Coordinates of C-alpha atoms in Angstrom, one line a residue:
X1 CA 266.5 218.3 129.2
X2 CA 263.8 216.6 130.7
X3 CA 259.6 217.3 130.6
X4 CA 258.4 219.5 133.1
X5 CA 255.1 218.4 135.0
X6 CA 253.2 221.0 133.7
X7 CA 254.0 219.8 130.0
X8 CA 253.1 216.4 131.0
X9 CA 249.5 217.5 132.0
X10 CA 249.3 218.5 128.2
X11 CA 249.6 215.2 126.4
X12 CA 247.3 213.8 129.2
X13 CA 244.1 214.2 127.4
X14 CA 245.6 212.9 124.0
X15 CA 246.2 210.1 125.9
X16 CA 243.0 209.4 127.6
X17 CA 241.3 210.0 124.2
X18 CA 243.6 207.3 122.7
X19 CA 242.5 204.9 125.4
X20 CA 239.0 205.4 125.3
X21 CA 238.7 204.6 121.2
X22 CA 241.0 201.5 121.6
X23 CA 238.3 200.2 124.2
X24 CA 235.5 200.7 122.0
X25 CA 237.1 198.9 119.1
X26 CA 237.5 195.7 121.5
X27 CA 234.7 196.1 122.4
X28 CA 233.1 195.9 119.1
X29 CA 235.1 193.7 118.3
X30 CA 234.2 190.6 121.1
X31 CA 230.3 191.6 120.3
X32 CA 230.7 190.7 116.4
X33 CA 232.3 187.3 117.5
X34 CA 230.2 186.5 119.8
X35 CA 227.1 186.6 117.6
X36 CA 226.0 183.4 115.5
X37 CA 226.6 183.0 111.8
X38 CA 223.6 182.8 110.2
X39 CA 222.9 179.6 108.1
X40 CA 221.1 181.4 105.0
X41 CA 222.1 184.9 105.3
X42 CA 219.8 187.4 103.3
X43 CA 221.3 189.0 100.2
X44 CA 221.7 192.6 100.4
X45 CA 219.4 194.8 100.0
X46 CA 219.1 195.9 96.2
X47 CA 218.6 200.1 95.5
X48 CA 216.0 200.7 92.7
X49 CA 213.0 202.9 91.9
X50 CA 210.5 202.4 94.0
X51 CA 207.0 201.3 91.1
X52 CA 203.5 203.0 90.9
X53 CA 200.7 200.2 91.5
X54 CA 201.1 199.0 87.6
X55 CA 197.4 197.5 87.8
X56 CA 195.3 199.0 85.0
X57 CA 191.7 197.7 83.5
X58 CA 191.9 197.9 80.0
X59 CA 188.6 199.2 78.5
X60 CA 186.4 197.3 76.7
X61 CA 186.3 197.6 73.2
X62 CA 185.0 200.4 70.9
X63 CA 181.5 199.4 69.1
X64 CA 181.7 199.8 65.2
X65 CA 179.8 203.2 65.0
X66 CA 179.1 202.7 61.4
X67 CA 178.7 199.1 60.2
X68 CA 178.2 200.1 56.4
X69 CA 181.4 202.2 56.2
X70 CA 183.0 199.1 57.7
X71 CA 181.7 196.8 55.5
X72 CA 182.3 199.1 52.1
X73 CA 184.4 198.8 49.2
X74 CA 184.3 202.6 48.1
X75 CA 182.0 205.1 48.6
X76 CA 179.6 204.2 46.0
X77 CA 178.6 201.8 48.8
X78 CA 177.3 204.4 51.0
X79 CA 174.2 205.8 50.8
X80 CA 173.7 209.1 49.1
X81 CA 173.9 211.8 51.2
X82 CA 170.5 213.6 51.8
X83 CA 169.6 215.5 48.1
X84 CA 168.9 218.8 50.0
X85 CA 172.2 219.0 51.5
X86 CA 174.2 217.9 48.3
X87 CA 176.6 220.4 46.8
X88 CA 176.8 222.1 43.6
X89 CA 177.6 219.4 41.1
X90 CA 180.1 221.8 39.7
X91 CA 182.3 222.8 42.8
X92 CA 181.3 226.8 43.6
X93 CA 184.1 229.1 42.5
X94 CA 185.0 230.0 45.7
X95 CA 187.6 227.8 47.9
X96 CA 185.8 226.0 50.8
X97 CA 188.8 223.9 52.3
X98 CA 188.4 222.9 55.7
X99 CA 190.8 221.4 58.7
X100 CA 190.1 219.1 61.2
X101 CA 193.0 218.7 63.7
X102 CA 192.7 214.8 65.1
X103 CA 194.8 213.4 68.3
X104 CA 192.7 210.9 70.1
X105 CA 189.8 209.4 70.2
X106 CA 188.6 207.6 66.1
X107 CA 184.9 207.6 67.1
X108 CA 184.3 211.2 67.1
X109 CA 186.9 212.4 64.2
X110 CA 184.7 209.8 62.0
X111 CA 181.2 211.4 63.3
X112 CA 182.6 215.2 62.6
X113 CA 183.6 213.7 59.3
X114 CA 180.3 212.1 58.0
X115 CA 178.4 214.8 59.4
X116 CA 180.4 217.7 57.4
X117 CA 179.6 215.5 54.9
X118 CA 175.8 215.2 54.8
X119 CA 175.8 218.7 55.9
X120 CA 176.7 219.1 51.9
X121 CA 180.6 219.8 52.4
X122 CA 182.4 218.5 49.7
X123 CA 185.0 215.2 51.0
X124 CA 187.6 216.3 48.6
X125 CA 187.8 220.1 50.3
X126 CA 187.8 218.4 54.2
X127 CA 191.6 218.0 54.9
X128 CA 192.3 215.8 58.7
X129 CA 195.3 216.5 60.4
X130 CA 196.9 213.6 62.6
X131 CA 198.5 214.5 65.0
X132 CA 198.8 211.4 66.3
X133 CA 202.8 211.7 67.0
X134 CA 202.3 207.8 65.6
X135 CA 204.3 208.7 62.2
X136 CA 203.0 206.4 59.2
X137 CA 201.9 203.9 61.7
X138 CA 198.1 204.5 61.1
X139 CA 198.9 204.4 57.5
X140 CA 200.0 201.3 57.3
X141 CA 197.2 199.8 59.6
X142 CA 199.9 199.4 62.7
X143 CA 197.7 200.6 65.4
X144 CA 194.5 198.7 67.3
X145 CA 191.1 200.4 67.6
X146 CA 191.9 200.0 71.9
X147 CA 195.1 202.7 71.0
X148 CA 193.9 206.2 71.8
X149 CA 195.5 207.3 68.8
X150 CA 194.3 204.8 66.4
X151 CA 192.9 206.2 62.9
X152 CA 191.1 204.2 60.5
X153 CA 193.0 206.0 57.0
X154 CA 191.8 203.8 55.0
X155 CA 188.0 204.2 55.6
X156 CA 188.8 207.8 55.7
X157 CA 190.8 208.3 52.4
X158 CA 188.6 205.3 50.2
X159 CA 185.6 205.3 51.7
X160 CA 184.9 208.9 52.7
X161 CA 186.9 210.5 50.3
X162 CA 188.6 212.6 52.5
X163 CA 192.4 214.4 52.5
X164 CA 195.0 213.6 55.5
X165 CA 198.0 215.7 56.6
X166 CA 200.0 213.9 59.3
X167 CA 202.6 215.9 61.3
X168 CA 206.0 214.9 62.1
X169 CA 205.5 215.0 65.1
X170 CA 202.9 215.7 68.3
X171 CA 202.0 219.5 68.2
X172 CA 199.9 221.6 70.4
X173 CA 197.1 223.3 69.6
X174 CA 198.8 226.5 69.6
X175 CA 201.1 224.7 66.9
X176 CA 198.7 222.7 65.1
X177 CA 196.9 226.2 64.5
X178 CA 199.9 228.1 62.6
X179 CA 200.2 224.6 60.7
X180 CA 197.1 225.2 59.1
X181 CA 197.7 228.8 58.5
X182 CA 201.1 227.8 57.1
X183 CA 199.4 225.3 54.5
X184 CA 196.7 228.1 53.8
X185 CA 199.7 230.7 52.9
X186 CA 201.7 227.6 51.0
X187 CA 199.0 227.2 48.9
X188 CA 198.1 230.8 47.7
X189 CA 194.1 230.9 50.3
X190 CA 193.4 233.8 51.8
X191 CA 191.4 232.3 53.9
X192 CA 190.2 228.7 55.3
X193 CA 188.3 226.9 57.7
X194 CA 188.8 224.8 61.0
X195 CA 187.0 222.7 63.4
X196 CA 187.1 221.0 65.9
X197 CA 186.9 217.2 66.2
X198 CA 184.8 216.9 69.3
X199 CA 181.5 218.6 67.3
X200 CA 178.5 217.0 64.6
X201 CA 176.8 219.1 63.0
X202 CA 173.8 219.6 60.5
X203 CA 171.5 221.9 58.5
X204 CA 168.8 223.8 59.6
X205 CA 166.0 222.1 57.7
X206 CA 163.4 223.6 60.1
X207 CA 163.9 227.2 58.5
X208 CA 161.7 228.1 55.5
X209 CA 164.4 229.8 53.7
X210 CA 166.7 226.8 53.8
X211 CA 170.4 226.2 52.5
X212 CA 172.7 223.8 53.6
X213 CA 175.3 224.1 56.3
X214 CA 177.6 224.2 53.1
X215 CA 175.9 226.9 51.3
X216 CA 175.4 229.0 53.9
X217 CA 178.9 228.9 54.8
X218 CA 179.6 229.8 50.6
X219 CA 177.1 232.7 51.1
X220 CA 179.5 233.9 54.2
X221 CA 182.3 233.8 51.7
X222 CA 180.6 235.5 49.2
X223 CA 179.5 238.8 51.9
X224 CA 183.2 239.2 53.2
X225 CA 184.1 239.6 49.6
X226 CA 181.5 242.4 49.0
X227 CA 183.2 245.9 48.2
X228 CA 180.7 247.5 50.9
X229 CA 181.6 244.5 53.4
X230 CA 182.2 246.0 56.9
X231 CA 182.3 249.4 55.5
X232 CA 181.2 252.9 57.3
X233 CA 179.0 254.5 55.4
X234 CA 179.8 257.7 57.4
X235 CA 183.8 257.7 57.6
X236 CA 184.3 255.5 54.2
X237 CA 186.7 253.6 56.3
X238 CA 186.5 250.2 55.5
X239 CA 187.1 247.7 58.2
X240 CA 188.9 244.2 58.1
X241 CA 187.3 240.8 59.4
X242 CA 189.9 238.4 61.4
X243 CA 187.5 235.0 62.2
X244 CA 184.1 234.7 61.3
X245 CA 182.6 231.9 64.0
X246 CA 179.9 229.4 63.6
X247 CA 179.1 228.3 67.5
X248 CA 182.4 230.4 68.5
X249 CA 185.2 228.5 67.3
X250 CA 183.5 225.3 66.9
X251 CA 183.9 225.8 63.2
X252 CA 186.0 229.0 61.8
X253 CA 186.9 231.3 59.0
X254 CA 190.5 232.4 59.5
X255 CA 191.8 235.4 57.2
X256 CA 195.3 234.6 56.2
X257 CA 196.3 238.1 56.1
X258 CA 195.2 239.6 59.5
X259 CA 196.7 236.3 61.3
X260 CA 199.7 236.6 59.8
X261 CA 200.0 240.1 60.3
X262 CA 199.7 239.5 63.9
X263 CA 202.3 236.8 63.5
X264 CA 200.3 233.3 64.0
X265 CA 199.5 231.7 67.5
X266 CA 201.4 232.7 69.9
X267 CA 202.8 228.3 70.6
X268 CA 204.2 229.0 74.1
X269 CA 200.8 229.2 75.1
X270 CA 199.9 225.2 73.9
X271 CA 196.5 224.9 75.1
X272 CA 193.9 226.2 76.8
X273 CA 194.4 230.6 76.7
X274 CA 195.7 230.0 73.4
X275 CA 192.4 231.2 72.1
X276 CA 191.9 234.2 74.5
X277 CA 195.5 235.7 73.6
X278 CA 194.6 235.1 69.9
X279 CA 191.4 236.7 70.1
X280 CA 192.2 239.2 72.2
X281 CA 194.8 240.6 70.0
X282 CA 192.4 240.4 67.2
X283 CA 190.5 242.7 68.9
X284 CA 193.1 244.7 70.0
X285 CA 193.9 245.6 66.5
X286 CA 190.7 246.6 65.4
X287 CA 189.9 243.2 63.4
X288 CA 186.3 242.5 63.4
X289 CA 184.9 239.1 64.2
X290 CA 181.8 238.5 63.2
X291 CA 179.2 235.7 64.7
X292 CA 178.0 233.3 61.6
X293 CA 174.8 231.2 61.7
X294 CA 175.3 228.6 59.5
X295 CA 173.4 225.2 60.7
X296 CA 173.8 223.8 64.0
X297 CA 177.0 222.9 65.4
X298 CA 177.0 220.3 68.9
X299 CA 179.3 220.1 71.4
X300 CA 179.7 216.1 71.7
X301 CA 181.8 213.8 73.9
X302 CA 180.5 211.0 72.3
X303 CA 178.9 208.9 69.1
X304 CA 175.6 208.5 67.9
X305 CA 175.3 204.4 67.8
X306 CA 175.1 204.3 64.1
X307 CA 176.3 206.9 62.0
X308 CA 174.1 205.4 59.1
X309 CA 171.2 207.9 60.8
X310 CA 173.1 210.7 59.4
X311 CA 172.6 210.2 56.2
X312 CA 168.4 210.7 56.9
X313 CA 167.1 207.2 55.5
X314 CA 164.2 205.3 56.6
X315 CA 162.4 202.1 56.1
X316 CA 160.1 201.6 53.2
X317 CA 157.1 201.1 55.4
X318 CA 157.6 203.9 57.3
X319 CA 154.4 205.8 57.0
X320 CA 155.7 209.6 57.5
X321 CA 153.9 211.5 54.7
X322 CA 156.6 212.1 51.6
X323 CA 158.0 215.0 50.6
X324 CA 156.1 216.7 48.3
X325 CA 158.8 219.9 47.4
X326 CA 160.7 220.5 44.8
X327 CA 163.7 218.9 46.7
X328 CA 163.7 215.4 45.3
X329 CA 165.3 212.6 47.4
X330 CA 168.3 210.8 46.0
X331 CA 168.2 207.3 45.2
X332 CA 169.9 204.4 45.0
X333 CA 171.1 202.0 41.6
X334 CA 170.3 199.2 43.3
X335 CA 171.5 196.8 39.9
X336 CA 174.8 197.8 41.3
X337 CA 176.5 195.1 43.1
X338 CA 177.4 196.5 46.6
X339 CA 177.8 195.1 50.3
X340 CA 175.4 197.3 51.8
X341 CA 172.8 196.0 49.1
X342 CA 170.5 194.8 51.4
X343 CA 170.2 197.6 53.8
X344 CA 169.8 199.9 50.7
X345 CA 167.0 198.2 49.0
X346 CA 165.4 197.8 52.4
X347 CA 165.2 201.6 53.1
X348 CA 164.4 205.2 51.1
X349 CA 165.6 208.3 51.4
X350 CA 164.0 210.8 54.5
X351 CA 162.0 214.1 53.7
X352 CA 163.4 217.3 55.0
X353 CA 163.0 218.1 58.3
X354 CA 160.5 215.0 59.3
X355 CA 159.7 213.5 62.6
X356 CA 163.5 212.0 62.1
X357 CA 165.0 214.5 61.7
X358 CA 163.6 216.1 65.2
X359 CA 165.0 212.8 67.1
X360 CA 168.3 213.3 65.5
X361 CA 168.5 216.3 66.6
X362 CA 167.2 215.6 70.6
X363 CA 169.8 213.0 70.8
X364 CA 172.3 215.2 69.6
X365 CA 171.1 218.0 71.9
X366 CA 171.1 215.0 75.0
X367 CA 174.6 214.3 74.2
X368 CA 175.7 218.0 74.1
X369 CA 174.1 218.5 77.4
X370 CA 175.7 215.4 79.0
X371 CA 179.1 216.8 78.3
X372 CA 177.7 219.8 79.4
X373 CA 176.8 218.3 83.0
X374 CA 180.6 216.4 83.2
X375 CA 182.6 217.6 85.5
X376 CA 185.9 216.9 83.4
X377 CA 184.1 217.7 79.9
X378 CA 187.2 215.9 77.8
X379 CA 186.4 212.8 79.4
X380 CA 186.2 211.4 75.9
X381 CA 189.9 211.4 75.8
X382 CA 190.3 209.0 78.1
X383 CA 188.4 205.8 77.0
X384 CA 191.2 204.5 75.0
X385 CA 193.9 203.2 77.1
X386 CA 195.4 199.7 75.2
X387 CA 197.7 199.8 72.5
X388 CA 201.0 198.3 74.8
X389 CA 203.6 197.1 72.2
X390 CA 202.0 198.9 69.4
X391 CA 205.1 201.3 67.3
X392 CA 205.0 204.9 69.1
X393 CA 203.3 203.8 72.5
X394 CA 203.0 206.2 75.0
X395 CA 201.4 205.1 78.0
X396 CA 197.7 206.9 77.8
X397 CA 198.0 207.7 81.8
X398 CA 201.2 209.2 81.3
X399 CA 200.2 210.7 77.9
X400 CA 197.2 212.5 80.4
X401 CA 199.3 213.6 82.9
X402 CA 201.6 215.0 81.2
X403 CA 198.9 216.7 78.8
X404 CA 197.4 218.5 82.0
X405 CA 201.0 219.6 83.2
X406 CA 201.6 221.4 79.6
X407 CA 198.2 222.5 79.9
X408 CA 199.0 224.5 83.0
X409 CA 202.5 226.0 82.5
X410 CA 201.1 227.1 78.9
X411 CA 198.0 229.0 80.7
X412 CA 200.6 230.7 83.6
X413 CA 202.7 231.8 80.6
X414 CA 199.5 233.3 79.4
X415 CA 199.0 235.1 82.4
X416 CA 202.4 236.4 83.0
X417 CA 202.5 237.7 79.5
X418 CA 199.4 240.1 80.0
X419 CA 199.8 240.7 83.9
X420 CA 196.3 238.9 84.4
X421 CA 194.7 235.8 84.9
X422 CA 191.3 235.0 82.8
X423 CA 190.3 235.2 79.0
X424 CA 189.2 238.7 79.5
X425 CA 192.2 240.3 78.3
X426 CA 191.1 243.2 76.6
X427 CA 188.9 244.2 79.6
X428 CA 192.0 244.4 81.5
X429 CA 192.8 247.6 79.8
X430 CA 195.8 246.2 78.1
X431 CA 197.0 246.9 74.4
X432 CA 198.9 245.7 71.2
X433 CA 202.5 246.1 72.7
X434 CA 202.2 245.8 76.3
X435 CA 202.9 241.9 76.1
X436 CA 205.5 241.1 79.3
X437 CA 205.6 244.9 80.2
X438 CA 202.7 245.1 83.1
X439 CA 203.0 243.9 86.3
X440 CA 200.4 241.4 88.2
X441 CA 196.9 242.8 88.1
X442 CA 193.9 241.7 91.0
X443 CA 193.1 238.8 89.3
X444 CA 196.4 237.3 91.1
X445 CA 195.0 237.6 94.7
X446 CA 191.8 235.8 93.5
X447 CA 192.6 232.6 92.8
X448 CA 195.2 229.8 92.0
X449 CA 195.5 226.9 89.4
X450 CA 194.1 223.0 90.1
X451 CA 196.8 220.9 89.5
X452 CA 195.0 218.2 88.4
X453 CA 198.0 215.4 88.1
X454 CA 198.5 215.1 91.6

């Protein structure tokens, strides 16, 4: 049977299709041959990540803030510590220890050290935590004073006198918080303190009725464990205390029993909120917490040039009248061999609350304003950035960044817990128990988070 016209007209486009791809083939074809072979032809092009400007200026190195610590054996080559501000010789009966929580930054973990110190806290009771997430390298002396989190242990544990805990492993505040409550309930306290690292403080030696920093702080002790403490006279209900704070949290008493009760830090919130949630739930349980005034306690972002000023000596020819009180200076055996002989025999111990005294604390008061006036008041963290090569490096931009990020997602979490956005919590008109259960408040329209990282 043969094909009809009409079935012809069918295959007719198949066919012109056909045509039309065979011509551009030649076509492509008699192009490629006709072009000239190159003589050096360029190797492909090689896929990859595309590299971040890697330039970086290192920063110059850190002074030695306290040339006769770095030049002692032991601390019998120190100078005494001021004789008004020295402890009991017997420890007091009741337990003072204290934690200091250190990441970055040796300079001002070594001030908040000496300066707890000659405020008349005992070494052996002052316990710093590294949380470095640099292992046993600081212990063995592996890190450079450029690495941001470089520790001098040695000057800390032989010189100072001081205790260290190091964690496994980096933690976040929220974390390094229930650590210390953990090693407060390990060992039997029902209560301790904390401070931060970024602080100095000293005693009031301008009051008449003066104690130490140290003493004071005992004398808190001492009221919280009075039967009448926090008691209404006109119910007989007696209240519980959760934090007592010196200069808010700058330095705090923590009650083992009413943070545990409320379960610890809450660690999803790392950072910054942390504190509001914490307090907030103190107070929404009824736990007092009580404002302290035990000495003065600054906000610092940076050293004092010598940390030798601390300890309140002064030339022999200074002039300033003597102190004539009962509070007699220490002094020094100078028959004692020691490196720091020199500088020893060449000064005397300060009087209590002299013209010296008064500049120390202006300067301290300068630097406290300074961070005050800075627009990103952690700068402090960021003037270590060395430490390439070095066992555990993380790269300090990256370190930053990445700090901020956590930062952030911890303060959202914060916020969608409670429905609201601030440390005002309590205002909110939330309670114990309504944690994830309320929806968005105002505070959602009114503003949005700085991602600082971009």
């Amino acid at each position: 049977m043969g094909i009809s016209l009409r079935s012809r007209w069918v295959f007719l486009p198949l066919v012109l299709a056909l045509g039309a791809v065979s011509l551009y083939f030649l076509r492509l074809s008699i192009f490629h041959e006709a072009q000239p072979i190159p003589e050096n032809p360029a190797p492909p092009e090689k896929k990859g990540p595309i590299y971040k400007d890697s330039h970086r200026e290192i920063a110059p190195p850190l002074p030695e803030y306290f040339p006769l610590a770095a030049k002692a054996n032991s601390p019998a080559d120190l100078p005494p510590i001021p004789s008004w501000n020295k402890p009991p010789e017997e420890h007091v009966p009741e337990s003072t220890r204290l934690y200091i929580g250190f990441t970055r930054f040796w300079p001002l973990l070594q001030q908040v050290v000496v300066s707890y110190i000659n405020a008349g806290w005992p070494p052996e009771d002052i316990y710093v935590v590294e949380n470095t997430g640099t292992m046993d390298a600081n212990k063995r002396g592996l890190l450079t004073i450029q690495n941001p989190f470089y520790m001098d242990y040695h000057r800390l544990t032989k010189i100072f006198g001081v205790n260290i805990i190091t964690t496994p492993s980096l933690q976040t505040f929220a974390q390094l918080q229930n650590l210390y409550l953990s090693e407060a309930i390990n060992n039997n306290l029902t209560y301790y303190f904390w401070s931060h690292m970024d602080v100095a403080v000293h005693s009031h030696e301008d009051k008449e009725d003066f104690k130490s920093l140290y003493m004071r702080v005992v004398d808190v002790i001492r009221e919280t464990q009075q039967p009448d403490y926090l008691l209404d006279k006109e119910t007989g209900k007696k209240g519980e205390w959760g934090v007592q704070f010196f200069a808010y949290d700058w330095l705090t008493m923590v009650n083992v029993k009413t943070f545990a009760n409320l379960g610890g830090w809450d660690t999803m919130v790392g950072y910054y909120g942390t504190d509001c949630d914490m307090y907030s739930r103190l107070s929404m349980n009824d736990y007092h917490q009580p404002v302290q005034d035990a000495g003065m306690i600054y906000d610092v972002t940076t050293s004092l040039e010598d940390l030798e000023i601390l300890y309140r000596r002064r030339p022999k020819n200074d002039k300033e009248t003597r102190d004539t009180s009962d509070r007699k200076a220490g002094s020094y055996n100078s028959t004692i061999a020691s490196p720091n002989s020199a500088y020893l025999d060449s000064t005397e111990p300060d009087t209590i609350n002299s013209t010296h005294f008064h500049d120390l604390k202006a300067t301290l008061e300068q630097i406290q304003q300074d961070k005050r006036d800075d627009k990103y008041r952690n700068s402090w963290q960021l003037r270590q950035n060395g430490g390439e090569g070095e066992p555990y490096y993380y790269d300090p931009d990256g370190f930053e960044k990445a700090l901020q990020m956590t930062i952030e997602v911890g303060a959202r979490i914060n916020e969608e817990k409670w429905g609201h956005k601030g440390c005002n919590i309590r205002e909110a008109g939330v309670k114990e128990g309504d944690q994830w259960k309320v929806e968005h408040d105002g505070t959602f329209k009114k503003r949005k988070l700085k991602r600082r990282w971009f």
